[in-house]
């Protein structure tokens, strides 16, 4: 919602999707302002990379204290800008990011401890290898609007703990939450330039990509992800892409149906279905399909929909008119293709804003649009299967692979099925929430993304491994150095056939020719030994 004006600088006006009222304004920053921010962050990196883990931990934990002190105000801001219930702002953004902060504050030093590598027979020659993890420089974070606080802040904390500085370009739908992150960082006492917030729309994001950051952490749609990957390639900037999902939930005959029904309702309708890991397809064994569906419909009818600030609201508003129109298109397609809409299936006319009723759909099949494209709205389409193999085939029949869930009381079967599902995270008797476990890697297979955030794997995206190799008995020239001679070639043959087997015994047989070669090199003293 840019409001370009010929006299005043352009602004983004942030609106509450539940009421249409203004939440705040943020500048639509020019490409030059974005470049300036990256330069400031780069300048700050010079000092920040040399801070100790203890110093980083102190500042990150101070930011955590600021959040705790302002928790309710932050939750309300998130709710107003994104439309989500204030309860979810607390449970799905603030609580998980506080946990992530304490974890990486306390554990990054251990996770990035230099790693000694076993280099096998090279050790016999006095060599040793250690990997140290160096920060990258400036990390650009370009998030979506759906978790506007926890995703960028969590990634920023990990980047900072690893010794990087950060520039965040919040979504144009949630700029005030982005600016709040900047305010928290300032209050915590971070040095100027350690974290810069640049507000604006897609063009500010594109300017950030072009400003040559050292890494881009992107969360958003596949289409934008492809654009960013292409632009980043021009500067060989590496990118982590956290993209869309079409996550399946598989419910077997032996599942706890009451839990599965409640999980499906939460997994499909929390954040009004606008989570990358929302349950977007439910596959249930045909023998329990009627019972599970009955329970899901019953649970759905209990949900209260209202503006996020209503503490009893379970389903809030959607983020934008564009998003609600996508949902309408998918539901219309379900109807036209022969599926049945059991509840909802329309905007909530009793509420003024962008509200779509939680919608349960039965008789869905994988051919329907709403089972293939990401809906990103409060819909729960249900399809049936009759065998384990069919469930796996249906679940994998998608361009996406972010998360999946398997519901069964047979854990062996659960793990067997989980391993066959093409998804970055598969839960057994759990759903959606593992982004909230900062200790575990998050990321997708297939079009759901590249690279990882969170966990040790996510931390590794924010550093570059540096191999430090030492020769502690550097007295003689190496046998493989120049000049080459027939003796050299014979020794190299021995390297190939004996040393390269990794066997100490076979390598021992190489000693006579190695000795000959070493004496030859010593005698030559740099002169041609022939
Ligand atoms: P989007 O792709 O429209 O926008 C994401 C961000 O990219 C915004 O900040 C936007 O301003 C910026 N942007 C747009 N064009 C750009 C360009 N050319 N260069 C640089 N930046 C640009 O996505 P969205 O609608 O905000 O988010 C919804 C999507 O995000 C869904 O597909 C959802 O599944 C996905 N998502 C994924 C995860 C995950 O962890 N995998 C998490 C949350 C959301």
XYZ file of C-alpha atoms and ligand atoms in Angstrom:
574
model
C 0.000 0.000 0.000
C 2.386 2.654 -1.199
C 1.192 6.203 -1.332
C 3.540 7.929 -3.757
C 3.473 11.670 -3.452
C 5.362 14.137 -5.624
C 6.328 16.436 -2.763
C 6.726 14.205 0.307
C 8.891 11.074 0.389
C 6.868 7.933 -0.413
C 5.422 6.018 2.502
C 3.943 2.627 3.205
C 0.686 2.884 5.112
C 0.229 -0.203 7.214
C -3.413 -1.202 7.658
C -5.120 -3.521 10.117
C -6.758 -6.178 7.893
C -9.502 -6.718 10.475
C -10.700 -3.113 10.509
C -8.976 -1.317 7.638
C -7.676 1.281 10.087
C -4.140 2.621 9.933
C -1.552 0.933 12.149
C 1.319 3.214 11.192
C 3.519 4.561 8.395
C 7.004 3.686 7.311
C 9.201 5.168 4.602
C 9.350 3.538 1.184
C 13.125 3.626 1.093
C 14.994 4.441 -2.087
C 17.539 2.011 -3.544
C 20.298 4.422 -2.453
C 19.031 4.407 1.142
C 19.102 0.609 1.052
C 22.685 0.617 -0.253
C 23.631 3.074 2.511
C 22.170 0.725 5.119
C 24.190 -2.194 3.737
C 27.320 -0.049 3.812
C 26.660 0.893 7.446
C 26.172 -2.763 8.322
C 29.401 -3.606 6.510
C 31.263 -0.956 8.457
C 29.833 -2.302 11.707
C 30.878 -5.836 10.718
C 34.551 -4.791 10.972
C 34.180 -4.540 14.766
C 31.284 -6.904 15.388
C 33.096 -9.923 13.939
C 35.779 -9.491 16.621
C 33.383 -9.422 19.573
C 33.479 -12.407 21.899
C 30.616 -14.856 22.141
C 30.104 -13.588 25.694
C 29.609 -10.026 24.448
C 27.199 -11.137 21.724
C 25.318 -13.260 24.239
C 25.011 -10.298 26.621
C 23.444 -8.073 23.959
C 21.153 -10.750 22.534
C 19.893 -11.601 26.020
C 19.376 -7.870 26.663
C 17.144 -7.792 23.559
C 15.261 -10.729 25.049
C 14.660 -8.719 28.220
C 13.310 -5.804 26.160
C 10.863 -8.172 24.458
C 9.751 -9.617 27.787
C 9.146 -6.122 29.145
C 7.063 -5.122 26.114
C 5.536 -8.507 25.354
C 1.851 -7.546 25.356
C 2.405 -4.394 23.317
C 4.420 -6.371 20.745
C 1.749 -9.093 20.562
C -0.922 -6.465 19.885
C 1.163 -4.830 17.161
C 1.758 -8.191 15.436
C -1.935 -8.989 15.701
C -3.036 -5.633 14.298
C -0.659 -5.718 11.341
C -1.054 -9.345 10.353
C -4.648 -10.043 11.418
C -3.690 -13.049 13.555
C -5.235 -13.568 17.003
C -3.216 -11.968 19.770
C -3.110 -15.437 21.345
C -1.186 -16.707 18.312
C 1.118 -13.694 18.282
C 2.079 -14.774 21.785
C 2.180 -18.563 21.306
C 3.539 -18.786 17.759
C 5.821 -15.768 17.539
C 6.895 -14.294 20.867
C 7.293 -17.483 22.926
C 9.209 -19.423 20.219
C 11.542 -16.546 19.379
C 12.331 -16.002 23.080
C 13.245 -19.673 23.267
C 15.347 -19.440 20.102
C 17.161 -16.403 21.491
C 18.145 -18.078 24.745
C 19.205 -21.222 22.877
C 21.489 -19.518 20.376
C 22.771 -17.042 22.981
C 23.887 -19.960 25.129
C 24.874 -22.493 22.505
C 26.323 -20.756 19.444
C 29.858 -20.845 20.841
C 29.571 -24.611 21.350
C 27.925 -25.178 17.962
C 30.668 -23.212 16.209
C 33.558 -24.655 18.183
C 36.527 -25.354 15.864
C 36.303 -28.903 14.559
C 39.372 -31.157 14.376
C 39.244 -33.329 11.280
C 40.650 -36.838 11.153
C 42.912 -36.714 8.094
C 43.980 -40.348 8.307
C 47.483 -41.171 7.105
C 48.416 -37.516 6.618
C 48.658 -37.383 10.420
C 51.698 -39.641 10.209
C 53.403 -36.871 8.297
C 52.796 -34.390 11.115
C 49.829 -32.730 9.465
C 46.665 -31.631 11.241
C 43.460 -29.982 10.108
C 40.996 -27.825 11.970
C 37.826 -26.163 10.671
C 36.991 -22.770 12.052
C 33.675 -21.080 11.332
C 34.084 -17.504 10.174
C 31.212 -15.041 9.874
C 30.149 -14.052 6.385
C 29.698 -10.285 6.659
C 26.330 -8.639 6.065
C 23.314 -10.958 6.111
C 20.221 -9.641 4.315
C 16.921 -10.924 5.682
C 13.847 -10.593 3.460
C 10.840 -12.137 5.214
C 7.167 -12.643 4.411
C 4.356 -11.003 6.391
C 2.871 -14.109 7.985
C 5.325 -14.419 10.919
C 6.629 -10.860 10.780
C 8.324 -10.936 14.185
C 9.652 -14.409 14.885
C 11.091 -15.234 11.459
C 13.243 -12.133 10.835
C 14.193 -11.713 14.498
C 15.136 -15.364 14.905
C 17.292 -15.291 11.781
C 18.861 -11.988 12.854
C 19.789 -13.370 16.275
C 21.427 -16.428 14.721
C 23.334 -14.247 12.246
C 24.497 -11.876 14.997
C 25.594 -14.683 17.303
C 27.644 -16.096 14.425
C 29.413 -12.712 14.089
C 27.548 -11.170 11.157
C 25.735 -7.882 10.924
C 22.218 -7.744 9.510
C 19.913 -5.754 7.254
C 16.208 -6.665 7.439
C 13.685 -5.642 4.785
C 10.310 -6.412 6.393
C 7.290 -7.206 4.256
C 5.427 -4.140 3.039
C 2.345 -5.549 4.813
C 4.062 -5.566 8.215
C 6.624 -2.722 8.265
C 5.752 -1.532 11.786
C 6.604 -4.936 13.254
C 9.899 -4.743 11.337
C 10.624 -1.312 12.776
C 9.775 -2.669 16.229
C 12.560 -5.228 15.821
C 14.954 -2.344 15.113
C 13.721 -0.533 18.213
C 14.310 -3.617 20.382
C 17.859 -3.949 19.041
C 18.578 -0.291 19.778
C 17.157 -0.523 23.301
C 19.290 -3.600 23.951
C 22.397 -1.496 23.244
C 23.752 -3.103 20.074
C 26.352 -0.982 18.264
C 25.023 1.247 15.478
C 24.860 -0.606 12.183
C 24.744 -4.099 13.717
C 21.117 -4.393 12.594
C 19.555 -2.026 10.069
C 15.873 -2.111 9.080
C 15.024 -0.938 5.570
C 11.336 -0.530 4.843
C 9.708 -0.694 1.443
C 8.095 -3.039 -1.020
C 9.506 -5.454 -3.575
C 11.750 -2.772 -5.080
C 13.454 -2.166 -1.720
C 13.920 -5.941 -1.460
C 15.415 -6.028 -4.962
C 17.724 -3.126 -4.057
C 18.890 -5.078 -1.005
C 19.663 -8.119 -3.145
C 21.610 -5.944 -5.593
C 23.541 -4.236 -2.790
C 25.784 -7.325 -2.581
C 25.107 -8.604 0.921
C 27.136 -11.677 1.814
C 24.081 -13.882 2.273
C 20.372 -13.584 1.644
C 17.845 -15.271 3.910
C 14.579 -15.108 1.989
C 11.133 -16.225 3.129
C 8.279 -15.886 0.682
C 6.723 -17.198 -2.474
C 8.315 -19.464 -5.068
C 7.931 -16.737 -7.714
C 9.839 -14.133 -5.695
C 12.353 -16.755 -4.588
C 13.210 -17.453 -8.233
C 13.632 -13.729 -8.951
C 15.915 -13.319 -5.946
C 17.970 -16.396 -6.817
C 18.443 -15.058 -10.367
C 19.433 -11.556 -9.205
C 21.722 -12.921 -6.483
C 23.481 -15.126 -9.014
C 24.800 -12.000 -10.751
C 26.961 -11.334 -7.680
C 27.349 -14.998 -6.700
C 25.541 -14.181 -3.446
C 24.356 -17.336 -1.783
C 20.714 -17.519 -0.802
C 18.622 -19.538 1.600
C 15.107 -19.828 0.232
C 12.215 -20.630 2.571
C 9.305 -20.927 0.181
C 5.767 -22.213 0.011
C 4.182 -25.448 1.080
C 1.216 -27.702 0.392
C 1.669 -29.796 3.460
C -0.075 -33.161 3.719
C -1.443 -34.754 6.867
C -1.892 -38.520 6.676
C -4.294 -40.129 9.145
C -4.168 -43.907 9.374
C -6.961 -46.158 10.628
C -5.200 -46.729 13.965
C -4.713 -43.017 14.767
C -6.175 -41.293 17.800
C -9.008 -39.678 15.844
C -9.904 -37.113 18.470
C -6.343 -35.768 18.543
C -5.998 -35.987 14.774
C -9.203 -33.972 14.286
C -8.081 -31.237 16.674
C -4.619 -31.185 15.132
C -6.089 -30.854 11.655
C -8.274 -27.936 12.753
C -5.351 -26.108 14.365
C -2.943 -27.025 11.580
C -5.282 -25.770 8.868
C -6.813 -22.706 10.531
C -4.167 -21.148 12.779
C -2.964 -17.836 11.369
C -6.085 -18.118 9.151
C -4.257 -20.849 7.253
C -1.458 -18.494 6.313
C 1.463 -20.603 7.496
C 3.945 -22.127 5.098
C 3.488 -25.363 7.049
C -0.327 -25.227 7.300
C -2.149 -28.480 6.730
C -3.297 -27.902 3.148
C -4.196 -31.491 2.264
C -5.608 -34.127 4.583
C -5.484 -37.785 3.515
C -7.456 -40.152 5.721
C -7.900 -43.904 5.530
C -11.306 -44.604 3.969
C -12.438 -46.721 6.940
C -12.168 -43.817 9.389
C -12.878 -40.952 6.981
C -16.549 -40.430 8.017
C -15.694 -40.370 11.733
C -12.664 -38.081 11.371
C -14.594 -35.716 9.102
C -17.494 -35.563 11.546
C -15.137 -34.643 14.382
C -13.305 -32.033 12.274
C -16.557 -30.336 11.277
C -17.737 -30.369 14.892
C -14.468 -28.761 16.086
C -14.510 -26.205 13.277
C -18.009 -25.043 14.151
C -16.776 -24.211 17.662
C -14.193 -21.705 16.423
C -14.794 -18.022 17.035
C -13.733 -15.695 14.272
C -13.018 -12.086 15.061
C -10.405 -9.326 14.978
C -7.126 -10.563 16.411
C -7.272 -8.234 19.419
C -10.327 -10.111 20.725
C -8.685 -12.515 23.170
C -11.310 -15.184 22.453
C -10.804 -15.104 18.698
C -9.329 -18.330 17.325
C -9.427 -17.363 13.653
C -8.544 -13.811 12.660
C -8.536 -11.851 9.440
C -6.541 -12.695 6.340
C -3.642 -10.462 5.449
C -4.755 -8.903 2.199
C -7.518 -8.733 -0.387
C -5.213 -10.492 -2.856
C -4.780 -13.438 -0.490
C -8.517 -13.762 0.200
C -9.205 -13.762 -3.567
C -6.802 -16.699 -4.033
C -8.740 -18.633 -1.377
C -12.057 -17.790 -3.047
C -10.683 -19.023 -6.368
C -9.580 -22.347 -4.874
C -12.890 -22.925 -3.066
C -14.840 -22.137 -6.243
C -12.680 -24.631 -8.105
C -13.328 -27.284 -5.447
C -17.076 -26.751 -5.876
C -16.892 -26.833 -9.654
C -14.742 -29.986 -9.618
C -17.182 -32.028 -7.527
C -15.852 -31.606 -3.974
C -18.295 -30.692 -1.163
C -17.942 -27.631 1.024
C -19.039 -28.764 4.502
C -18.535 -25.561 6.503
C -17.618 -21.981 5.580
C -16.771 -21.547 1.923
C -17.333 -17.790 1.990
C -16.260 -14.485 3.484
C -17.589 -13.820 6.957
C -20.215 -11.197 6.189
C -20.870 -10.410 9.839
C -17.356 -8.970 10.214
C -16.200 -5.940 8.286
C -12.602 -6.764 7.359
C -10.805 -9.436 5.380
C -12.348 -12.458 7.065
C -12.825 -15.824 5.373
C -14.671 -18.512 7.294
C -12.808 -21.695 8.230
C -13.738 -24.085 5.449
C -13.832 -27.881 5.505
C -14.031 -29.593 2.122
C -14.650 -33.294 1.477
C -14.284 -35.501 -1.618
C -11.166 -33.624 -2.678
C -8.777 -35.257 -5.141
C -5.219 -34.430 -6.122
C -6.323 -33.186 -9.549
C -8.122 -30.167 -8.048
C -6.440 -26.752 -8.037
C -6.777 -26.394 -4.255
C -4.829 -29.652 -3.783
C -1.959 -28.542 -6.035
C -1.348 -24.786 -5.690
C -0.619 -23.234 -2.292
C -3.932 -21.829 -0.954
C -2.539 -20.022 2.094
C -5.936 -19.608 3.652
C -8.370 -21.264 6.080
C -9.300 -24.301 3.998
C -9.038 -27.965 4.940
C -9.613 -30.249 1.952
C -10.011 -33.935 2.834
C -9.255 -36.862 0.512
C -9.297 -40.614 1.152
C -6.779 -43.433 0.687
C -7.013 -47.172 1.052
C -3.385 -48.307 1.556
C -0.105 -47.078 3.000
C 1.470 -46.975 -0.452
C -1.383 -44.895 -1.805
C -1.106 -42.435 1.103
C 2.604 -41.939 0.407
C 2.023 -41.553 -3.320
C -0.714 -38.950 -2.825
C 1.338 -37.010 -0.263
C 4.378 -36.896 -2.549
C 2.343 -35.893 -5.581
C 3.223 -32.197 -5.190
C 5.828 -29.691 -6.322
C 6.229 -28.739 -2.631
C 7.890 -30.533 0.280
C 8.076 -28.376 3.371
C 6.483 -30.395 6.176
C 4.130 -33.334 6.525
C 2.504 -35.237 9.353
C 1.668 -38.883 9.878
C -0.902 -39.976 12.435
C -0.775 -43.531 13.747
C -0.371 -45.416 17.014
C 2.166 -47.682 15.302
C 5.427 -45.718 15.617
C 7.330 -48.161 13.435
C 4.858 -47.535 10.652
C 5.016 -43.813 11.396
C 8.781 -43.699 10.902
C 8.616 -45.973 7.847
C 6.113 -43.645 6.207
C 7.961 -40.509 7.367
C 11.146 -41.632 5.612
C 9.252 -42.019 2.348
C 7.704 -38.553 2.445
C 9.524 -35.918 0.425
C 9.531 -33.095 2.967
C 12.093 -31.224 5.055
C 10.221 -32.038 8.280
C 7.900 -34.949 8.919
C 6.061 -35.115 12.240
C 4.570 -38.266 13.698
C 1.455 -37.424 15.744
C 2.334 -33.730 15.673
C 1.633 -30.947 13.273
C 2.975 -27.626 12.001
C 4.754 -26.311 15.078
C 8.404 -27.347 14.634
C 9.466 -23.974 13.249
C 9.036 -23.056 16.908
C 11.810 -25.471 17.906
C 14.859 -23.338 17.142
C 17.175 -26.269 17.837
C 15.941 -28.183 14.778
C 16.621 -27.462 11.103
C 13.857 -25.880 9.066
C 13.636 -25.946 5.296
C 12.045 -27.607 2.339
C 12.561 -30.287 -0.255
C 11.590 -29.633 -3.887
C 10.061 -26.186 -4.548
C 9.663 -25.487 -0.840
C 13.154 -24.135 -0.695
C 16.892 -24.395 -0.605
C 19.086 -24.438 2.476
C 17.991 -24.347 6.086
C 17.239 -21.960 8.921
C 17.362 -22.924 12.606
C 19.344 -25.692 14.231
C 23.014 -26.370 13.630
C 22.296 -26.677 9.908
C 20.774 -23.198 9.878
C 23.716 -21.756 11.782
C 26.081 -23.282 9.232
C 24.333 -21.223 6.540
C 25.505 -18.097 8.365
C 29.224 -18.892 8.510
C 31.924 -19.964 6.140
C 34.043 -22.910 7.133
C 37.737 -22.091 7.087
C 40.136 -24.994 6.956
C 43.392 -24.394 8.817
C 45.981 -26.998 7.918
C 49.280 -27.232 9.793
C 52.503 -29.141 9.134
C 54.280 -29.538 12.451
C 57.379 -31.174 11.001
C 58.119 -28.765 8.204
C 61.789 -29.741 7.780
C 61.994 -31.414 4.374
C 60.517 -30.597 0.983
C 57.449 -32.717 0.147
C 57.967 -35.684 -2.139
C 55.350 -34.326 -4.542
C 57.038 -30.972 -5.047
C 59.124 -30.108 -8.110
C 61.339 -30.975 -9.850
C 59.762 -34.192 -11.207
C 61.970 -37.124 -12.189
C 61.520 -40.848 -12.957
C 62.024 -41.507 -9.215
C 59.297 -38.973 -8.512
C 56.897 -40.671 -10.915
C 57.586 -44.073 -9.353
C 56.857 -42.600 -5.897
C 53.634 -41.015 -7.129
C 52.567 -44.411 -8.514
C 53.098 -45.706 -5.004
C 50.951 -42.893 -3.622
C 48.163 -43.931 -5.981
C 48.369 -47.666 -5.346
C 49.455 -47.819 -1.689
C 48.934 -44.550 0.246
C 45.562 -43.853 -1.384
C 44.211 -47.181 -0.094
C 44.182 -45.684 3.413
C 45.994 -48.801 4.642
C 48.931 -48.249 6.975
C 50.413 -51.601 5.999
C 50.415 -50.855 2.272
C 51.693 -47.342 2.891
C 54.618 -48.778 4.850
C 55.675 -50.534 1.612
C 56.088 -47.089 0.109
C 58.846 -46.090 2.504
C 61.891 -47.147 0.395
C 60.793 -45.171 -2.659
C 59.758 -42.240 -0.459
C 63.193 -42.201 1.134
C 64.861 -42.339 -2.280
C 62.748 -39.465 -3.485
C 63.420 -37.385 -0.347
C 67.190 -37.882 -0.665
C 66.935 -36.952 -4.327
C 65.135 -33.717 -3.414
C 67.652 -32.907 -0.668
C 70.596 -33.516 -2.980
C 69.046 -31.399 -5.688
C 68.808 -28.412 -3.323
C 66.592 -26.742 -5.885
C 68.812 -27.769 -8.837
C 67.624 -30.261 -11.468
C 68.763 -33.647 -10.044
C 69.158 -35.275 -13.465
P 6.376 -12.635 -1.351
O 7.277 -13.508 -2.121
O 5.339 -11.874 -2.069
O 7.201 -11.546 -0.515
C 8.197 -11.902 0.423
C 9.164 -10.747 0.612
O 9.889 -10.536 -0.598
C 8.517 -9.414 0.943
O 9.288 -8.778 1.932
C 8.586 -8.660 -0.375
O 8.600 -7.255 -0.222
C 9.896 -9.150 -0.926
N 10.053 -9.034 -2.384
C 9.090 -9.018 -3.337
N 9.647 -8.933 -4.570
C 10.994 -8.899 -4.378
C 12.110 -8.845 -5.256
N 11.975 -8.814 -6.581
N 13.349 -8.841 -4.724
C 13.520 -8.907 -3.373
N 12.495 -8.949 -2.506
C 11.244 -8.961 -2.992
O 5.730 -13.577 -0.250
P 4.597 -13.241 0.794
O 3.291 -13.148 0.109
O 5.040 -12.102 1.659
O 4.652 -14.547 1.709
C 3.877 -15.681 1.487
C 4.740 -16.850 1.071
O 5.786 -17.053 2.019
C 3.984 -18.155 1.021
O 4.295 -18.826 -0.158
C 4.523 -18.921 2.225
O 4.434 -20.312 2.115
C 5.928 -18.444 2.275
N 6.520 -18.677 3.586
C 7.461 -19.644 3.701
C 8.011 -19.927 4.941
C 9.040 -21.006 5.099
O 9.645 -21.056 6.151
N 9.248 -21.862 4.117
C 7.608 -19.189 6.058
C 6.666 -18.197 5.891
C 6.127 -17.942 4.652
